C-alpha cells in the first residue's frame, strides 16, 4: 500500500473522486488481456489534465512509486499488469478529440480517445486514418501509440508510427515537453516522437498526440482466395508482392481458425479448405479492378482452388469483421488463450507457417494461425488451460521454438503486440546483450528511478535458448 503521505499528495492533486485504493477497484486493474500476469496495484488514479499528470509524476518520482499508464488494457503482452505494484494511471477524463485540421490533414487527440471513435470522426470529413487494430472498438490512441499497433491495412499504409507526427509528453521528473509538430518535415534534433512510439509506457506519459491523416480512398474491393495447401497460400503472399502489387490487406487464416470464426460469426466462410487469404485493394476504381484481376490470376497460378469476390460492401465488411473477431472466436474454445505475433520477412511466410505446424504437432497443442501475412506477421494462437501445468509447459516450449524459428528466418519475437512483461525474457534473443544495454541506457536517461511501468521490456533474466535447426 502507498504510505499516507503519498496518498494525501495524490488526492490533493486529483481530488478524492479520482483516487481509488479500494480492493474492488485495485482488482479491476490487476490484469489485462494477457493471461497469467495478474498483480495488484496500490491505487488507481485518474488525472483530468496534463498539469495533474505532471504533478503526479513529480510525487511518484520523489517517492519512487511505480506508475502504470493504462488505456483499455487490451494489450497482449502484460504491458499494463502492475507487476511491481504502484499506481495505475487512467485517461478516462483525457478522452477528447481536440481538433481535426482539414488544411494540414491532422487530428489532435488526448490519449484516452477510443480508436474507432476517432476513425469515425475523421471519416465524416472525408479523411482517412489507416491504422486499424482489430481491437479498435475499445483500444485507445494512447495504447495504440505505446504499442505501435498495426492492423489489417498495415501492408499498404503502415502502422501507428507512420501517422504520429507530434506529441505532448510528461517526463518522469514532471517536465512537460512537445515533440514534432504539424510538419511534413522536421529534423530538429533527435526524433523523440519516434522514440516514444512503441515505448510501452516505460519512458513517459503521453498526454496529447497529433496524427497525420490522408484523403479517403475512392473505392475498395475485397476477395477471398481459397487453398487446399497451406504453403501454396503462403507462397501466393510473396508472389503478389513480387509482382509489385501492394494490396491494402493481405490476411491469412488457416483451417482451424476458419472453423472457429465461422462457428462464431456464421457468415458462410469456407471451412473445408486448408487456408484462405483475405485480400483487399483500395484506390481509384480502375486501379482496384486491374489489381484484383492480377491478384486473382497470381493466386490461381499458385494453386488457389477458388476465388470469391465480395458482391457488396456489406459482404466485404462481414469478412473484415469476421477476421477481426478471430482472437475472440478462438478464446471461446478453452479457458486460456495465448496469442503470439512472431514476424518474418514476407518471403519466409511459407517456411514460418510450416514451422508453426510442425511445432504444433510436436507439442500436441491446439494452435490456430492467422495474421497479417502481407506484413510477415503471423498470430499463432493457442487455446489452452492455465490450470493444466503440464500442458502449459508444452505451450511455453512451443512458443519459445516459434520465436527461435522466427529469429532464425530473419524475423522478430513481436511485430505489433509489444514486449511488456510477457516477452521480456525473449528480447535478448533478438537484440543481443549489447542491444539490451543500449536500450537500458535510454531508459535510464529518461527514468533514472525506474518508476515508469517497471518490470516491462527488460527482464531480470533472459530465457535460455533452445537449439532450433532451420
Ligand atoms: C481482441 C484483440 C484484438 C487485437 N488486435 C490487434 C491488432 O490487430 N493489432 C495490434 O497491433 N494489436 C492488437 N491487439 C492488442 C491491443 O489491442 C493493442 O496493443 C492496443 O493498441 C492497446 O490499446 P489499449 O488502449 O488497450 O492500451 P493498453 O493495453 O491499456 O496499454 C498498452 C500500453 O500502452 C501504455 N500506455 C497506454 N496509454 C498510455 C499513455 N497515455 N502514456 C504512456 N503509456 C501509455 C501502457 O502502459 C501499455 O504499455 C488486440 C488485442 C485484442 C484483445
Short mmCIF file of C-alpha atoms and ligand atoms in Angstrom, two decimals:
data_model
loop_
_atom_site.label_atom_id
_atom_site.label_comp_id
_atom_site.label_asym_id
_atom_site.label_seq_id
_atom_site.Cartn_x
_atom_site.Cartn_y
_atom_site.Cartn_z
CA UNK A 1 0.00 0.00 0.00
CA UNK A 2 1.06 3.58 -0.54
CA UNK A 3 2.28 5.44 2.51
CA UNK A 4 -0.22 8.02 3.79
CA UNK A 5 1.92 10.96 2.76
CA UNK A 6 1.88 9.85 -0.90
CA UNK A 7 -1.84 9.06 -0.80
CA UNK A 8 -2.64 12.50 0.59
CA UNK A 9 -0.49 14.23 -2.00
CA UNK A 10 -2.13 12.31 -4.86
CA UNK A 11 -5.64 13.09 -3.55
CA UNK A 12 -4.67 16.76 -3.26
CA UNK A 13 -3.79 16.69 -6.97
CA UNK A 14 -6.71 14.72 -8.46
CA UNK A 15 -9.37 15.03 -5.71
CA UNK A 16 -10.89 12.10 -3.81
CA UNK A 17 -13.23 11.31 -6.69
CA UNK A 18 -10.27 10.41 -8.91
CA UNK A 19 -8.23 8.39 -6.45
CA UNK A 20 -9.31 4.87 -5.54
CA UNK A 21 -7.47 2.30 -3.46
CA UNK A 22 -10.45 0.08 -2.66
CA UNK A 23 -9.84 -3.63 -3.13
CA UNK A 24 -12.52 -3.86 -5.82
CA UNK A 25 -11.01 -1.11 -7.93
CA UNK A 26 -7.47 -2.47 -7.49
CA UNK A 27 -8.71 -5.92 -8.53
CA UNK A 28 -10.30 -4.49 -11.68
CA UNK A 29 -6.94 -3.05 -12.77
CA UNK A 30 -4.83 -6.01 -11.66
CA UNK A 31 -4.95 -7.69 -15.07
CA UNK A 32 -5.22 -7.01 -18.78
CA UNK A 33 -5.92 -9.07 -21.91
CA UNK A 34 -2.86 -11.24 -21.23
CA UNK A 35 -3.30 -14.40 -19.14
CA UNK A 36 -1.19 -15.27 -16.11
CA UNK A 37 0.28 -11.90 -15.04
CA UNK A 38 -2.35 -10.69 -12.59
CA UNK A 39 -0.86 -8.41 -9.91
CA UNK A 40 -2.45 -5.82 -7.64
CA UNK A 41 -1.75 -2.09 -7.91
CA UNK A 42 -1.72 0.05 -4.75
CA UNK A 43 -4.13 2.63 -6.14
CA UNK A 44 -5.87 3.80 -9.30
CA UNK A 45 -5.55 7.48 -10.25
CA UNK A 46 -7.42 9.38 -12.99
CA UNK A 47 -5.86 12.78 -13.81
CA UNK A 48 -8.02 15.35 -15.58
CA UNK A 49 -5.33 17.21 -17.49
CA UNK A 50 -1.63 17.37 -18.34
CA UNK A 51 -0.79 19.56 -15.36
CA UNK A 52 -2.20 16.92 -13.00
CA UNK A 53 -0.21 14.20 -14.78
CA UNK A 54 2.91 16.30 -14.27
CA UNK A 55 2.24 16.76 -10.55
CA UNK A 56 1.53 13.04 -10.08
CA UNK A 57 4.80 12.13 -11.79
CA UNK A 58 6.73 14.53 -9.57
CA UNK A 59 5.28 12.88 -6.45
CA UNK A 60 5.87 9.35 -7.73
CA UNK A 61 9.41 10.22 -8.78
CA UNK A 62 10.15 11.67 -5.36
CA UNK A 63 8.81 8.61 -3.51
CA UNK A 64 9.84 6.09 -6.20
CA UNK A 65 6.30 4.83 -6.71
CA UNK A 66 5.77 2.81 -9.94
CA UNK A 67 3.30 4.21 -12.49
CA UNK A 68 1.47 2.00 -14.96
CA UNK A 69 -0.27 4.14 -17.61
CA UNK A 70 -3.31 2.28 -18.90
CA UNK A 71 -5.64 2.75 -21.87
CA UNK A 72 -8.22 -0.03 -22.25
CA UNK A 73 -5.89 -2.84 -21.13
CA UNK A 74 -6.28 -4.79 -24.38
CA UNK A 75 -2.56 -5.26 -24.90
CA UNK A 76 -1.43 -8.85 -25.25
CA UNK A 77 1.99 -8.64 -23.57
CA UNK A 78 1.01 -7.98 -19.93
CA UNK A 79 2.00 -4.37 -20.54
CA UNK A 80 -0.50 -2.96 -18.04
CA UNK A 81 -0.28 -5.57 -15.30
CA UNK A 82 1.14 -3.74 -12.28
CA UNK A 83 3.77 -6.42 -11.67
CA UNK A 84 5.66 -4.17 -9.23
CA UNK A 85 2.63 -2.51 -7.62
CA UNK A 86 2.33 1.28 -7.59
CA UNK A 87 -0.42 3.29 -9.25
CA UNK A 88 -2.39 2.59 -12.38
CA UNK A 89 -2.99 5.83 -14.28
CA UNK A 90 -6.24 6.01 -16.28
CA UNK A 91 -7.10 8.51 -19.03
CA UNK A 92 -10.89 8.36 -18.80
CA UNK A 93 -11.06 12.17 -18.38
CA UNK A 94 -8.46 12.83 -21.07
CA UNK A 95 -10.51 11.41 -23.93
CA UNK A 96 -11.30 14.33 -26.23
CA UNK A 97 -10.73 14.84 -29.92
CA UNK A 98 -9.22 18.33 -29.70
CA UNK A 99 -9.05 19.29 -33.38
CA UNK A 100 -9.44 17.99 -36.91
CA UNK A 101 -7.32 20.26 -39.12
CA UNK A 102 -8.51 19.93 -42.72
CA UNK A 103 -5.80 22.25 -44.08
CA UNK A 104 -2.86 20.38 -42.59
CA UNK A 105 -4.64 16.98 -42.64
CA UNK A 106 -4.12 16.22 -38.96
CA UNK A 107 -6.16 15.20 -35.95
CA UNK A 108 -5.10 16.12 -32.42
CA UNK A 109 -6.37 13.94 -29.60
CA UNK A 110 -5.98 13.18 -25.93
CA UNK A 111 -4.67 9.68 -25.10
CA UNK A 112 -7.96 8.22 -23.85
CA UNK A 113 -9.82 8.62 -27.16
CA UNK A 114 -11.16 5.30 -28.46
CA UNK A 115 -9.51 4.47 -31.80
CA UNK A 116 -12.73 3.74 -33.73
CA UNK A 117 -14.44 6.92 -32.44
CA UNK A 118 -11.56 8.92 -33.88
CA UNK A 119 -11.64 6.99 -37.15
CA UNK A 120 -15.37 7.70 -37.49
CA UNK A 121 -14.89 11.39 -36.68
CA UNK A 122 -12.24 11.90 -39.38
CA UNK A 123 -14.16 9.79 -41.91
CA UNK A 124 -17.13 12.14 -41.51
CA UNK A 125 -14.85 14.80 -43.02
CA UNK A 126 -13.78 12.52 -45.91
CA UNK A 127 -10.40 11.84 -44.27
CA UNK A 128 -8.69 8.57 -43.53
CA UNK A 129 -6.66 7.29 -40.54
CA UNK A 130 -5.41 3.88 -41.72
CA UNK A 131 -4.10 2.07 -38.58
CA UNK A 132 -6.96 -0.27 -37.65
CA UNK A 133 -6.03 -2.74 -34.90
CA UNK A 134 -8.72 -5.41 -34.55
CA UNK A 135 -9.30 -4.11 -31.03
CA UNK A 136 -10.12 -0.60 -32.32
CA UNK A 137 -13.67 -0.63 -30.94
CA UNK A 138 -12.19 -0.49 -27.43
CA UNK A 139 -8.48 0.34 -27.70
CA UNK A 140 -7.28 3.90 -27.05
CA UNK A 141 -4.96 6.06 -29.10
CA UNK A 142 -2.57 6.25 -26.10
CA UNK A 143 -2.37 2.44 -26.09
CA UNK A 144 -2.02 2.27 -29.90
CA UNK A 145 0.88 4.72 -29.83
CA UNK A 146 2.64 2.97 -26.97
CA UNK A 147 2.38 -0.43 -28.66
CA UNK A 148 2.88 0.98 -32.18
CA UNK A 149 -0.16 -1.05 -33.16
CA UNK A 150 -0.83 -2.34 -36.66
CA UNK A 151 -3.95 -3.60 -38.36
CA UNK A 152 -5.49 -5.07 -41.49
CA UNK A 153 -4.48 -2.07 -43.59
CA UNK A 154 -0.84 -2.11 -42.48
CA UNK A 155 0.61 -3.65 -45.64
CA UNK A 156 -0.19 -0.66 -47.83
CA UNK A 157 -0.47 2.11 -45.25
CA UNK A 158 1.93 1.22 -42.44
CA UNK A 159 1.35 1.18 -38.69
CA UNK A 160 0.63 3.73 -35.96
CA UNK A 161 4.23 5.01 -36.01
CA UNK A 162 3.78 6.21 -39.58
CA UNK A 163 0.99 8.58 -38.52
CA UNK A 164 2.25 10.10 -35.25
CA UNK A 165 3.77 13.49 -36.06
CA UNK A 166 3.66 15.36 -32.75
CA UNK A 167 3.33 14.50 -29.09
CA UNK A 168 2.91 16.23 -25.77
CA UNK A 169 4.51 14.08 -23.08
CA UNK A 170 5.29 14.29 -19.39
CA UNK A 171 8.73 13.09 -18.34
CA UNK A 172 9.15 11.11 -15.10
CA UNK A 173 10.51 14.26 -13.39
CA UNK A 174 7.26 16.09 -14.23
CA UNK A 175 8.64 18.20 -17.11
CA UNK A 176 6.15 18.66 -19.95
CA UNK A 177 7.67 18.62 -23.44
CA UNK A 178 6.36 18.78 -27.01
CA UNK A 179 7.91 16.87 -29.87
CA UNK A 180 7.41 17.25 -33.63
CA UNK A 181 4.57 19.39 -35.00
CA UNK A 182 2.06 19.68 -37.83
CA UNK A 183 5.01 19.39 -40.14
CA UNK A 184 5.75 17.35 -43.21
CA UNK A 185 9.45 17.78 -42.45
CA UNK A 186 11.29 18.22 -39.16
CA UNK A 187 14.89 17.21 -38.44
CA UNK A 188 15.48 19.42 -35.42
CA UNK A 189 17.50 17.16 -33.15
CA UNK A 190 16.81 13.56 -32.16
CA UNK A 191 13.46 12.16 -33.29
CA UNK A 192 11.84 11.86 -29.86
CA UNK A 193 8.39 11.33 -31.39
CA UNK A 194 9.54 8.05 -32.93
CA UNK A 195 11.34 7.04 -29.75
CA UNK A 196 8.19 7.41 -27.65
CA UNK A 197 6.02 5.49 -30.15
CA UNK A 198 6.17 1.85 -29.06
CA UNK A 199 7.82 2.70 -25.73
CA UNK A 200 5.11 0.79 -23.82
CA UNK A 201 4.69 3.36 -21.06
CA UNK A 202 8.25 2.81 -19.89
CA UNK A 203 9.65 6.27 -20.74
CA UNK A 204 6.97 8.98 -20.49
CA UNK A 205 3.25 9.57 -20.18
CA UNK A 206 1.71 10.69 -23.46
CA UNK A 207 -0.88 13.40 -22.84
CA UNK A 208 -1.65 14.57 -26.39
CA UNK A 209 -0.94 13.35 -29.91
CA UNK A 210 -1.22 14.84 -33.37
CA UNK A 211 -1.77 12.24 -36.06
CA UNK A 212 -1.40 12.51 -39.82
CA UNK A 213 -4.49 11.91 -41.99
CA UNK A 214 -4.78 11.15 -45.68
CA UNK A 215 -7.64 11.54 -48.17
CA UNK A 216 -10.17 8.71 -48.16
CA UNK A 217 -9.54 6.22 -51.00
CA UNK A 218 -12.24 6.41 -53.71
CA UNK A 219 -13.28 2.76 -53.63
CA UNK A 220 -12.28 -0.64 -52.28
CA UNK A 221 -12.91 -4.28 -53.14
CA UNK A 222 -12.48 -7.45 -51.16
CA UNK A 223 -11.88 -11.03 -52.18
CA UNK A 224 -11.12 -14.45 -50.72
CA UNK A 225 -8.62 -16.89 -52.24
CA UNK A 226 -9.17 -20.48 -51.07
CA UNK A 227 -6.42 -23.11 -50.84
CA UNK A 228 -6.12 -26.82 -50.12
CA UNK A 229 -2.42 -26.39 -49.44
CA UNK A 230 -1.08 -24.11 -46.70
CA UNK A 231 2.23 -23.42 -48.34
CA UNK A 232 0.51 -22.53 -51.65
CA UNK A 233 -1.42 -19.84 -49.76
CA UNK A 234 1.76 -18.59 -48.12
CA UNK A 235 3.61 -18.61 -51.46
CA UNK A 236 0.82 -16.52 -53.03
CA UNK A 237 1.60 -13.78 -50.49
CA UNK A 238 5.22 -13.45 -51.65
CA UNK A 239 4.16 -13.85 -55.31
CA UNK A 240 1.66 -10.97 -55.11
CA UNK A 241 4.30 -8.66 -53.63
CA UNK A 242 6.96 -9.91 -56.04
CA UNK A 243 4.59 -8.89 -58.85
CA UNK A 244 4.83 -5.35 -57.48
CA UNK A 245 1.26 -5.15 -56.23
CA UNK A 246 0.72 -3.82 -52.73
CA UNK A 247 -2.84 -4.64 -51.61
CA UNK A 248 -4.38 -2.77 -48.70
CA UNK A 249 -4.98 -6.04 -46.89
CA UNK A 250 -3.44 -9.49 -47.27
CA UNK A 251 -4.57 -11.65 -44.36
CA UNK A 252 -4.05 -15.36 -43.79
CA UNK A 253 -6.41 -17.71 -41.91
CA UNK A 254 -5.74 -21.44 -41.54
CA UNK A 255 -8.48 -24.08 -41.39
CA UNK A 256 -8.75 -24.31 -37.58
CA UNK A 257 -9.15 -20.52 -37.45
CA UNK A 258 -11.74 -20.54 -40.27
CA UNK A 259 -13.73 -23.16 -38.40
CA UNK A 260 -13.88 -21.29 -35.08
CA UNK A 261 -14.52 -17.94 -36.75
CA UNK A 262 -17.36 -19.42 -38.81
CA UNK A 263 -18.84 -21.13 -35.73
CA UNK A 264 -18.78 -17.70 -34.06
CA UNK A 265 -19.68 -15.30 -36.91
CA UNK A 266 -21.85 -17.59 -39.09
CA UNK A 267 -21.31 -15.70 -42.34
CA UNK A 268 -20.66 -18.68 -44.62
CA UNK A 269 -16.86 -18.76 -44.50
CA UNK A 270 -15.41 -21.81 -46.28
CA UNK A 271 -14.36 -24.35 -43.65
CA UNK A 272 -13.49 -27.24 -45.97
CA UNK A 273 -10.25 -25.69 -47.25
CA UNK A 274 -6.82 -25.66 -45.60
CA UNK A 275 -6.32 -21.88 -45.78
CA UNK A 276 -7.81 -18.64 -47.00
CA UNK A 277 -6.29 -15.31 -47.99
CA UNK A 278 -8.47 -12.27 -47.37
CA UNK A 279 -7.32 -9.69 -49.89
CA UNK A 280 -8.42 -6.09 -50.29
CA UNK A 281 -7.41 -3.28 -52.57
CA UNK A 282 -8.46 0.36 -52.47
CA UNK A 283 -7.92 3.39 -54.70
CA UNK A 284 -9.36 4.65 -57.99
CA UNK A 285 -11.88 2.12 -59.41
CA UNK A 286 -9.80 1.24 -62.49
CA UNK A 287 -6.70 0.54 -60.37
CA UNK A 288 -8.69 -1.61 -57.93
CA UNK A 289 -10.19 -3.63 -60.83
CA UNK A 290 -6.81 -4.07 -62.51
CA UNK A 291 -5.04 -5.12 -59.30
CA UNK A 292 -7.75 -7.57 -58.20
CA UNK A 293 -7.73 -9.25 -61.63
CA UNK A 294 -3.94 -9.61 -61.48
CA UNK A 295 -4.03 -10.85 -57.88
CA UNK A 296 -6.70 -13.45 -58.78
CA UNK A 297 -4.51 -14.68 -61.66
CA UNK A 298 -1.47 -14.96 -59.37
CA UNK A 299 -3.46 -16.84 -56.72
CA UNK A 300 -4.75 -19.30 -59.35
CA UNK A 301 -1.21 -19.84 -60.65
CA UNK A 302 -0.25 -20.63 -57.04
CA UNK A 303 -2.96 -23.33 -56.83
CA UNK A 304 -5.85 -21.41 -55.26
CA UNK A 305 -8.86 -23.70 -55.68
CA UNK A 306 -11.37 -20.88 -55.79
CA UNK A 307 -11.57 -17.07 -55.79
CA UNK A 308 -14.59 -15.31 -54.32
CA UNK A 309 -15.17 -11.58 -54.71
CA UNK A 310 -17.42 -9.85 -52.15
CA UNK A 311 -20.58 -8.79 -54.00
CA UNK A 312 -21.27 -5.75 -51.83
CA UNK A 313 -19.65 -3.52 -49.21
CA UNK A 314 -21.86 -5.21 -46.59
CA UNK A 315 -20.43 -8.63 -47.55
CA UNK A 316 -16.89 -7.20 -47.53
CA UNK A 317 -17.42 -5.65 -44.10
CA UNK A 318 -18.71 -9.01 -42.80
CA UNK A 319 -15.48 -10.67 -43.99
CA UNK A 320 -13.29 -7.99 -42.38
CA UNK A 321 -15.26 -8.16 -39.15
CA UNK A 322 -15.01 -11.96 -39.15
CA UNK A 323 -11.23 -11.73 -39.50
CA UNK A 324 -11.10 -9.17 -36.68
CA UNK A 325 -13.03 -11.50 -34.39
CA UNK A 326 -10.50 -14.33 -34.85
CA UNK A 327 -8.95 -13.92 -31.40
CA UNK A 328 -12.30 -13.61 -29.60
CA UNK A 329 -13.62 -16.64 -31.52
CA UNK A 330 -10.61 -18.78 -30.55
CA UNK A 331 -10.95 -17.59 -26.94
CA UNK A 332 -14.29 -19.45 -26.77
CA UNK A 333 -12.54 -22.82 -27.20
CA UNK A 334 -10.76 -23.14 -23.86
CA UNK A 335 -10.29 -21.13 -20.65
CA UNK A 336 -6.89 -19.66 -21.62
CA UNK A 337 -5.87 -18.14 -24.95
CA UNK A 338 -2.26 -17.28 -25.69
CA UNK A 339 -1.71 -15.28 -28.84
CA UNK A 340 1.73 -14.53 -30.23
CA UNK A 341 2.88 -12.41 -33.11
CA UNK A 342 6.11 -13.83 -34.48
CA UNK A 343 7.06 -11.88 -37.59
CA UNK A 344 9.31 -12.80 -40.50
CA UNK A 345 10.29 -11.28 -43.85
CA UNK A 346 7.36 -11.83 -46.25
CA UNK A 347 9.46 -14.16 -48.38
CA UNK A 348 9.69 -16.53 -45.36
CA UNK A 349 5.96 -16.75 -44.62
CA UNK A 350 5.65 -20.24 -46.14
CA UNK A 351 8.58 -21.51 -44.04
CA UNK A 352 7.18 -19.92 -40.89
CA UNK A 353 3.70 -21.43 -41.39
CA UNK A 354 5.32 -24.84 -41.96
CA UNK A 355 7.44 -24.46 -38.79
CA UNK A 356 4.40 -23.47 -36.70
CA UNK A 357 2.50 -26.54 -37.88
CA UNK A 358 5.41 -28.86 -37.13
CA UNK A 359 5.85 -27.34 -33.65
CA UNK A 360 2.09 -27.67 -33.01
CA UNK A 361 2.26 -31.38 -33.87
CA UNK A 362 5.45 -31.92 -31.86
CA UNK A 363 3.91 -30.49 -28.67
CA UNK A 364 0.39 -31.81 -29.39
CA UNK A 365 -1.34 -28.48 -28.92
CA UNK A 366 -4.35 -26.67 -30.37
CA UNK A 367 -2.81 -23.76 -32.26
CA UNK A 368 -4.82 -21.73 -34.78
CA UNK A 369 -2.78 -19.46 -37.05
CA UNK A 370 -3.98 -16.29 -38.70
CA UNK A 371 -2.47 -12.89 -39.26
CA UNK A 372 -1.23 -10.08 -41.40
CA UNK A 373 0.55 -12.32 -43.91
CA UNK A 374 1.41 -9.39 -46.16
CA UNK A 375 3.40 -7.92 -43.27
CA UNK A 376 5.00 -11.30 -42.47
CA UNK A 377 3.16 -11.01 -39.13
CA UNK A 378 1.51 -14.25 -38.00
CA UNK A 379 -0.59 -14.85 -34.90
CA UNK A 380 -0.19 -18.48 -33.81
CA UNK A 381 -2.84 -18.65 -31.09
CA UNK A 382 -3.01 -21.45 -28.56
CA UNK A 383 -6.26 -22.42 -26.90
CA UNK A 384 -5.24 -23.98 -23.61
CA UNK A 385 -5.93 -24.06 -19.87
CA UNK A 386 -3.60 -22.30 -17.44
CA UNK A 387 -4.63 -24.79 -14.71
CA UNK A 388 -3.10 -27.64 -16.66
CA UNK A 389 0.56 -27.16 -15.69
CA UNK A 390 1.86 -29.98 -17.82
CA UNK A 391 0.18 -28.56 -20.93
CA UNK A 392 1.34 -25.02 -20.08
CA UNK A 393 4.92 -26.26 -20.04
CA UNK A 394 4.43 -27.63 -23.55
CA UNK A 395 2.84 -24.33 -24.64
CA UNK A 396 5.81 -22.37 -23.34
CA UNK A 397 8.29 -24.66 -25.08
CA UNK A 398 6.31 -24.46 -28.32
CA UNK A 399 6.23 -20.66 -28.32
CA UNK A 400 9.93 -20.47 -27.45
CA UNK A 401 10.61 -22.60 -30.53
CA UNK A 402 8.32 -20.43 -32.64
CA UNK A 403 10.26 -17.30 -31.55
CA UNK A 404 13.55 -19.03 -32.30
CA UNK A 405 12.38 -20.04 -35.75
CA UNK A 406 11.19 -16.52 -36.47
CA UNK A 407 14.58 -15.08 -35.47
CA UNK A 408 16.43 -17.76 -37.46
CA UNK A 409 14.40 -16.72 -40.52
CA UNK A 410 15.46 -13.07 -40.06
CA UNK A 411 12.32 -12.15 -38.09
CA UNK A 412 11.40 -10.92 -34.64
CA UNK A 413 9.61 -12.01 -31.46
CA UNK A 414 6.83 -9.43 -31.84
CA UNK A 415 5.58 -7.48 -34.83
CA UNK A 416 2.89 -5.40 -33.15
CA UNK A 417 1.93 -6.58 -29.67
CA UNK A 418 4.99 -5.33 -27.84
CA UNK A 419 7.30 -6.92 -25.28
CA UNK A 420 5.70 -5.99 -21.94
CA UNK A 421 6.31 -8.47 -19.14
CA UNK A 422 5.37 -11.45 -21.28
CA UNK A 423 8.07 -11.34 -23.91
CA UNK A 424 10.74 -9.56 -21.86
CA UNK A 425 12.68 -12.80 -21.23
CA UNK A 426 12.99 -13.30 -25.01
CA UNK A 427 14.07 -9.79 -26.01
CA UNK A 428 17.75 -10.60 -25.69
CA UNK A 429 17.32 -13.34 -28.32
CA UNK A 430 16.51 -10.61 -30.81
CA UNK A 431 18.70 -7.73 -29.60
CA UNK A 432 21.70 -9.49 -28.04
CA UNK A 433 23.28 -8.22 -24.81
CA UNK A 434 24.67 -5.08 -26.46
CA UNK A 435 21.26 -4.11 -27.87
CA UNK A 436 19.64 -4.50 -24.45
CA UNK A 437 22.40 -2.37 -22.89
CA UNK A 438 21.79 0.42 -25.43
CA UNK A 439 18.05 0.36 -24.71
CA UNK A 440 18.63 0.32 -20.95
CA UNK A 441 20.83 3.43 -21.32
CA UNK A 442 17.90 5.24 -22.98
CA UNK A 443 15.52 4.07 -20.25
CA UNK A 444 17.92 5.23 -17.52
CA UNK A 445 18.40 8.62 -19.20
CA UNK A 446 14.67 9.35 -19.05
CA UNK A 447 13.71 7.45 -15.95
CA UNK A 448 16.66 7.03 -13.54
CA UNK A 449 14.35 5.97 -10.69
CA UNK A 450 12.64 3.33 -12.85
CA UNK A 451 9.13 4.49 -11.98
CA UNK A 452 7.64 4.21 -15.49
CA UNK A 453 5.98 0.82 -15.94
CA UNK A 454 8.81 -1.11 -14.26
CA UNK A 455 9.21 -4.83 -14.99
CA UNK A 456 8.29 -4.34 -18.65
CA UNK A 457 10.51 -4.73 -21.73
CA UNK A 458 13.62 -5.58 -19.68
CA UNK A 459 13.66 -8.97 -17.95
CA UNK A 460 15.52 -9.75 -14.77
CA UNK A 461 16.83 -12.86 -16.54
CA UNK A 462 16.85 -13.83 -20.18
CA UNK A 463 15.38 -17.23 -21.13
CA UNK A 464 17.88 -19.87 -22.13
CA UNK A 465 17.68 -20.54 -25.84
CA UNK A 466 16.74 -23.95 -27.15
CA UNK A 467 18.55 -25.07 -30.27
CA UNK A 468 16.44 -24.90 -33.37
CA UNK A 469 17.51 -26.39 -36.66
CA UNK A 470 16.40 -24.17 -39.51
C1 LIG B 1 -9.24 -8.85 -29.49
C2 LIG B 1 -7.94 -8.11 -29.65
C3 LIG B 1 -7.50 -7.79 -30.93
C4 LIG B 1 -6.28 -7.10 -31.09
N1 LIG B 1 -5.89 -6.77 -32.35
C5 LIG B 1 -4.73 -6.10 -32.54
C6 LIG B 1 -4.28 -5.76 -33.86
O1 LIG B 1 -4.93 -6.05 -34.85
N2 LIG B 1 -3.11 -5.09 -33.97
C7 LIG B 1 -2.36 -4.76 -32.89
O2 LIG B 1 -1.30 -4.16 -33.07
N3 LIG B 1 -2.76 -5.06 -31.63
C8 LIG B 1 -3.91 -5.71 -31.42
N4 LIG B 1 -4.32 -6.03 -30.15
C9 LIG B 1 -3.51 -5.60 -29.00
C10 LIG B 1 -4.00 -4.26 -28.35
O3 LIG B 1 -5.34 -4.05 -28.60
C11 LIG B 1 -3.21 -3.07 -28.84
O4 LIG B 1 -1.89 -3.17 -28.36
C12 LIG B 1 -3.78 -1.70 -28.41
O5 LIG B 1 -3.03 -0.67 -29.01
C13 LIG B 1 -3.78 -1.47 -26.91
O6 LIG B 1 -4.59 -0.34 -26.64
P1 LIG B 1 -5.16 -0.10 -25.16
O7 LIG B 1 -5.85 1.21 -25.15
O8 LIG B 1 -5.93 -1.25 -24.71
O9 LIG B 1 -3.79 0.04 -24.37
P2 LIG B 1 -3.29 -0.71 -23.01
O10 LIG B 1 -3.39 -2.15 -23.24
O11 LIG B 1 -4.09 -0.15 -21.90
O12 LIG B 1 -1.84 -0.20 -22.95
C14 LIG B 1 -0.88 -0.59 -23.88
C15 LIG B 1 0.48 0.01 -23.50
O13 LIG B 1 0.43 1.42 -23.63
C16 LIG B 1 0.80 2.06 -22.41
N5 LIG B 1 0.02 3.30 -22.36
C17 LIG B 1 -1.32 3.42 -22.55
N6 LIG B 1 -1.65 4.73 -22.54
C18 LIG B 1 -0.51 5.43 -22.31
C19 LIG B 1 -0.19 6.83 -22.21
N7 LIG B 1 -1.12 7.77 -22.33
N8 LIG B 1 1.10 7.19 -21.98
C20 LIG B 1 2.07 6.23 -21.85
N9 LIG B 1 1.82 4.92 -21.95
C21 LIG B 1 0.55 4.52 -22.19
C22 LIG B 1 0.54 1.06 -21.33
O14 LIG B 1 1.35 1.27 -20.19
C23 LIG B 1 0.89 -0.26 -22.05
O15 LIG B 1 2.28 -0.47 -22.01
C24 LIG B 1 -5.51 -6.74 -29.95
C25 LIG B 1 -5.96 -7.09 -28.68
C26 LIG B 1 -7.16 -7.76 -28.52
C27 LIG B 1 -7.62 -8.10 -27.13
#
